[in-house]
PDB file of C-alpha atoms in Angstrom:
ATOM      1  CA  MET A   1     -32.970   4.232 -33.110  1.00  0.00           C
ATOM      2  CA  LEU A   2     -29.986   4.524 -35.032  1.00  0.00           C
ATOM      3  CA  ILE A   3     -27.859   6.984 -32.389  1.00  0.00           C
ATOM      4  CA  ARG A   4     -28.556   6.604 -28.739  1.00  0.00           C
ATOM      5  CA  GLY A   5     -27.456   9.539 -26.517  1.00  0.00           C
ATOM      6  CA  GLN A   6     -27.144  10.117 -22.770  1.00  0.00           C
ATOM      7  CA  ASN A   7     -30.062   8.284 -20.839  1.00  0.00           C
ATOM      8  CA  ASN A   8     -30.889   6.294 -23.807  1.00  0.00           C
ATOM      9  CA  ARG A   9     -32.301   9.240 -25.913  1.00  0.00           C
ATOM     10  CA  ASP A  10     -32.971   9.029 -29.430  1.00  0.00           C
ATOM     11  CA  VAL A  11     -30.552  11.439 -30.724  1.00  0.00           C
ATOM     12  CA  TRP A  12     -31.029  10.288 -34.837  1.00  0.00           C
ATOM     13  CA  GLY A  13     -33.891   7.640 -35.460  1.00  0.00           C
ATOM     14  CA  TYR A  14     -35.590   6.856 -38.673  1.00  0.00           C
ATOM     15  CA  THR A  15     -39.180   5.440 -38.694  1.00  0.00           C
ATOM     16  CA  SER A  16     -40.311   3.244 -41.913  1.00  0.00           C
ATOM     17  CA  ASP A  17     -43.470   1.368 -42.757  1.00  0.00           C
ATOM     18  CA  LYS A  18     -41.480  -1.000 -44.927  1.00  0.00           C
ATOM     19  CA  LEU A  19     -39.339  -3.939 -44.284  1.00  0.00           C
ATOM     20  CA  ALA A  20     -36.034  -4.848 -45.826  1.00  0.00           C
ATOM     21  CA  LEU A  21     -36.302  -8.205 -47.421  1.00  0.00           C
ATOM     22  CA  VAL A  22     -33.536 -10.480 -49.127  1.00  0.00           C
ATOM     23  CA  VAL A  23     -34.063 -13.422 -51.117  1.00  0.00           C
ATOM     24  CA  ALA A  24     -30.835 -15.574 -51.383  1.00  0.00           C
ATOM     25  CA  ASP A  25     -29.766 -19.150 -52.006  1.00  0.00           C
ATOM     26  CA  GLU A  26     -29.779 -21.517 -49.316  1.00  0.00           C
ATOM     27  CA  ILE A  27     -26.311 -21.981 -47.839  1.00  0.00           C
ATOM     28  CA  PRO A  28     -24.575 -25.135 -49.153  1.00  0.00           C
ATOM     29  CA  PHE A  29     -24.005 -26.736 -45.374  1.00  0.00           C
ATOM     30  CA  LYS A  30     -25.834 -27.311 -42.323  1.00  0.00           C
ATOM     31  CA  ILE A  31     -24.154 -27.656 -38.931  1.00  0.00           C
ATOM     32  CA  GLU A  32     -25.680 -29.305 -35.671  1.00  0.00           C
ATOM     33  CA  ILE A  33     -24.314 -29.835 -32.155  1.00  0.00           C
ATOM     34  CA  VAL A  34     -24.138 -33.205 -30.636  1.00  0.00           C
ATOM     35  CA  PRO A  35     -26.006 -32.731 -27.140  1.00  0.00           C
ATOM     36  CA  PRO A  36     -23.265 -33.325 -24.745  1.00  0.00           C
ATOM     37  CA  GLN A  37     -24.025 -36.430 -22.576  1.00  0.00           C
ATOM     38  CA  ALA A  38     -22.211 -35.221 -19.460  1.00  0.00           C
ATOM     39  CA  PRO A  39     -22.035 -31.830 -17.712  1.00  0.00           C
ATOM     40  CA  LEU A  40     -18.854 -29.579 -18.034  1.00  0.00           C
ATOM     41  CA  PRO A  41     -17.533 -29.260 -14.369  1.00  0.00           C
ATOM     42  CA  ARG A  42     -15.831 -26.451 -12.834  1.00  0.00           C
ATOM     43  CA  ASN A  43     -11.768 -26.471 -13.504  1.00  0.00           C
ATOM     44  CA  GLY A  44     -12.681 -29.128 -16.144  1.00  0.00           C
ATOM     45  CA  SER A  45     -12.886 -29.491 -19.988  1.00  0.00           C
ATOM     46  CA  MET A  46     -14.761 -31.187 -22.512  1.00  0.00           C
ATOM     47  CA  ASP A  47     -14.929 -31.464 -26.265  1.00  0.00           C
ATOM     48  CA  LEU A  48     -18.160 -30.170 -28.046  1.00  0.00           C
ATOM     49  CA  LYS A  49     -18.786 -32.161 -31.037  1.00  0.00           C
ATOM     50  CA  ILE A  50     -20.257 -30.584 -34.283  1.00  0.00           C
ATOM     51  CA  VAL A  51     -21.534 -32.294 -37.280  1.00  0.00           C
ATOM     52  CA  ALA A  52     -21.632 -30.701 -40.871  1.00  0.00           C
ATOM     53  CA  THR A  53     -24.086 -31.730 -43.448  1.00  0.00           C
ATOM     54  CA  ARG A  54     -22.762 -30.522 -46.740  1.00  0.00           C
ATOM     55  CA  ALA A  55     -24.409 -30.072 -50.309  1.00  0.00           C
ATOM     56  CA  ALA A  56     -23.025 -32.430 -52.797  1.00  0.00           C
ATOM     57  CA  ASP A  57     -20.625 -30.268 -54.472  1.00  0.00           C
ATOM     58  CA  PHE A  58     -19.661 -28.332 -51.278  1.00  0.00           C
ATOM     59  CA  LYS A  59     -16.123 -29.210 -49.895  1.00  0.00           C
ATOM     60  CA  ALA A  60     -14.795 -26.224 -48.520  1.00  0.00           C
ATOM     61  CA  PRO A  61     -13.618 -25.877 -44.639  1.00  0.00           C
ATOM     62  CA  ILE A  62     -16.200 -24.573 -42.287  1.00  0.00           C
ATOM     63  CA  ALA A  63     -14.699 -22.102 -39.498  1.00  0.00           C
ATOM     64  CA  LEU A  64     -16.714 -22.877 -35.993  1.00  0.00           C
ATOM     65  CA  SER A  65     -16.922 -20.607 -33.119  1.00  0.00           C
ATOM     66  CA  LEU A  66     -19.502 -20.329 -30.171  1.00  0.00           C
ATOM     67  CA  ALA A  67     -21.817 -17.410 -30.413  1.00  0.00           C
ATOM     68  CA  TYR A  68     -21.064 -16.492 -26.930  1.00  0.00           C
ATOM     69  CA  ASN A  69     -18.977 -18.152 -23.932  1.00  0.00           C
ATOM     70  CA  PRO A  70     -21.264 -18.779 -20.780  1.00  0.00           C
ATOM     71  CA  PRO A  71     -19.641 -16.902 -17.455  1.00  0.00           C
ATOM     72  CA  GLY A  72     -16.553 -18.753 -16.559  1.00  0.00           C
ATOM     73  CA  VAL A  73     -16.266 -21.050 -19.632  1.00  0.00           C
ATOM     74  CA  ALA A  74     -13.826 -20.572 -22.548  1.00  0.00           C
ATOM     75  CA  SER A  75     -13.785 -22.050 -25.842  1.00  0.00           C
ATOM     76  CA  SER A  76     -11.474 -21.910 -28.972  1.00  0.00           C
ATOM     77  CA  VAL A  77     -12.346 -19.640 -31.712  1.00  0.00           C
ATOM     78  CA  SER A  78     -10.067 -21.290 -34.391  1.00  0.00           C
ATOM     79  CA  GLU A  79     -11.681 -24.605 -34.732  1.00  0.00           C
ATOM     80  CA  VAL A  80     -12.159 -25.851 -38.448  1.00  0.00           C
ATOM     81  CA  ILE A  81     -14.152 -28.764 -40.052  1.00  0.00           C
ATOM     82  CA  PRO A  82     -11.371 -29.405 -42.667  1.00  0.00           C
ATOM     83  CA  GLU A  83     -12.292 -29.730 -46.344  1.00  0.00           C
ATOM     84  CA  GLY A  84     -14.506 -32.709 -47.206  1.00  0.00           C
ATOM     85  CA  GLN A  85     -14.752 -33.768 -43.805  1.00  0.00           C
ATOM     86  CA  ASN A  86     -18.163 -33.672 -41.885  1.00  0.00           C
ATOM     87  CA  GLU A  87     -17.005 -33.715 -38.007  1.00  0.00           C
ATOM     88  CA  GLY A  88     -15.406 -31.143 -35.981  1.00  0.00           C
ATOM     89  CA  VAL A  89     -14.650 -30.344 -32.334  1.00  0.00           C
ATOM     90  CA  ILE A  90     -14.441 -27.121 -30.258  1.00  0.00           C
ATOM     91  CA  PRO A  91     -12.767 -27.468 -27.071  1.00  0.00           C
ATOM     92  CA  LEU A  92     -14.419 -26.081 -23.991  1.00  0.00           C
ATOM     93  CA  THR A  93     -12.952 -25.121 -20.613  1.00  0.00           C
ATOM     94  CA  ALA A  94     -14.569 -23.975 -17.137  1.00  0.00           C
ATOM     95  CA  ASN A  95     -12.733 -21.943 -14.515  1.00  0.00           C
ATOM     96  CA  ALA A  96     -13.331 -22.400 -10.665  1.00  0.00           C
ATOM     97  CA  GLN A  97     -15.811 -19.545 -11.048  1.00  0.00           C
ATOM     98  CA  ALA A  98     -17.953 -20.656 -13.871  1.00  0.00           C
ATOM     99  CA  ALA A  99     -21.629 -20.353 -13.376  1.00  0.00           C
ATOM    100  CA  VAL A 100     -23.440 -23.738 -12.278  1.00  0.00           C
ATOM    101  CA  GLY A 101     -26.609 -24.703 -14.237  1.00  0.00           C
ATOM    102  CA  PRO A 102     -27.803 -25.219 -17.730  1.00  0.00           C
ATOM    103  CA  TRP A 103     -26.658 -22.631 -20.245  1.00  0.00           C
ATOM    104  CA  ARG A 104     -28.057 -22.301 -23.846  1.00  0.00           C
ATOM    105  CA  ILE A 105     -25.287 -22.420 -26.479  1.00  0.00           C
ATOM    106  CA  VAL A 106     -25.578 -21.909 -30.196  1.00  0.00           C
ATOM    107  CA  VAL A 107     -22.583 -22.514 -32.597  1.00  0.00           C
ATOM    108  CA  LEU A 108     -21.637 -20.309 -35.632  1.00  0.00           C
ATOM    109  CA  GLY A 109     -20.126 -22.023 -38.923  1.00  0.00           C
ATOM    110  CA  LYS A 110     -18.442 -19.662 -41.603  1.00  0.00           C
ATOM    111  CA  SER A 111     -17.242 -20.599 -44.985  1.00  0.00           C
ATOM    112  CA  ALA A 112     -16.020 -19.163 -48.231  1.00  0.00           C
ATOM    113  CA  HIS A 113     -18.739 -19.836 -51.177  1.00  0.00           C
ATOM    114  CA  GLY A 114     -19.145 -18.042 -54.508  1.00  0.00           C
ATOM    115  CA  ASN A 115     -17.583 -14.390 -54.350  1.00  0.00           C
ATOM    116  CA  GLY A 116     -17.923 -14.287 -50.687  1.00  0.00           C
ATOM    117  CA  SER A 117     -18.770 -15.990 -47.432  1.00  0.00           C
ATOM    118  CA  VAL A 118     -21.863 -17.493 -45.820  1.00  0.00           C
ATOM    119  CA  GLU A 119     -22.635 -18.190 -42.397  1.00  0.00           C
ATOM    120  CA  GLY A 120     -24.866 -20.439 -40.557  1.00  0.00           C
ATOM    121  CA  ALA A 121     -26.013 -21.322 -37.152  1.00  0.00           C
ATOM    122  CA  THR A 122     -26.706 -24.525 -35.084  1.00  0.00           C
ATOM    123  CA  GLN A 123     -29.907 -25.354 -33.089  1.00  0.00           C
ATOM    124  CA  PHE A 124     -29.535 -24.106 -29.266  1.00  0.00           C
ATOM    125  CA  VAL A 125     -28.344 -26.735 -26.895  1.00  0.00           C
ATOM    126  CA  ASP A 126     -28.308 -26.746 -23.184  1.00  0.00           C
ATOM    127  CA  LEU A 127     -24.930 -26.910 -21.909  1.00  0.00           C
ATOM    128  CA  ASN A 128     -24.866 -27.992 -18.299  1.00  0.00           C
ATOM    129  CA  ILE A 129     -21.870 -26.775 -16.146  1.00  0.00           C
ATOM    130  CA  ALA A 130     -21.578 -28.407 -12.596  1.00  0.00           C
ATOM    131  CA  GLU A 131     -19.568 -28.411  -9.537  1.00  0.00           C
ATOM    132  CA  SER A 132     -16.357 -30.194  -9.567  1.00  0.00           C
ATOM    133  CA  PHE A 133     -16.580 -33.923  -9.038  1.00  0.00           C
ATOM    134  CA  TYR A 134     -13.501 -33.842  -7.197  1.00  0.00           C
ATOM    135  CA  ALA A 135     -10.782 -32.125  -5.361  1.00  0.00           C
ATOM    136  CA  ILE A 136      -7.140 -33.283  -4.589  1.00  0.00           C
ATOM    137  CA  THR A 137      -4.889 -31.501  -2.335  1.00  0.00           C
ATOM    138  CA  LEU A 138      -1.370 -32.919  -1.829  1.00  0.00           C
ATOM    139  CA  PRO A 139       0.741 -31.931   0.764  1.00  0.00           C
ATOM    140  CA  LYS A 140       4.314 -30.297   0.081  1.00  0.00           C
ATOM    141  CA  SER A 141       6.976 -32.183   0.599  1.00  0.00           C
ATOM    142  CA  THR A 142      10.951 -31.849  -0.048  1.00  0.00           C
ATOM    143  CA  ILE A 143      13.355 -34.509  -0.791  1.00  0.00           C
ATOM    144  CA  GLU A 144      17.243 -34.272  -0.387  1.00  0.00           C
TER     145      GLU A 144
END
């Protein structure tokens, strides 16, 4: 279905007995998530470490972003592995309503190459979201 109408009806579709296929060069980098050793607590934050393996002649910066954020989790979309370096981090923060439990996450990497750009993705990794480890309430006071 190319265009869906009300009630998910096929308004305009196309059926084919052939598959489109593209043969391309291998991308000049590979990125991997270093699996977090500790959970991300509600109302907490952590840095997600990303490691890049570059082709010998590839030095360009690699832009990083999560493909999606688990409910209640925010991530930076402007993180970059700088030119010539192999590691970067994506800061993650969880709010008080973050969904507790394991979530499968994947990071996308994008970089300029040749006359355009190339994109790659990491493996899926579990991000565990846990309850806050502690809560502190301080009484209000005033001083004259």
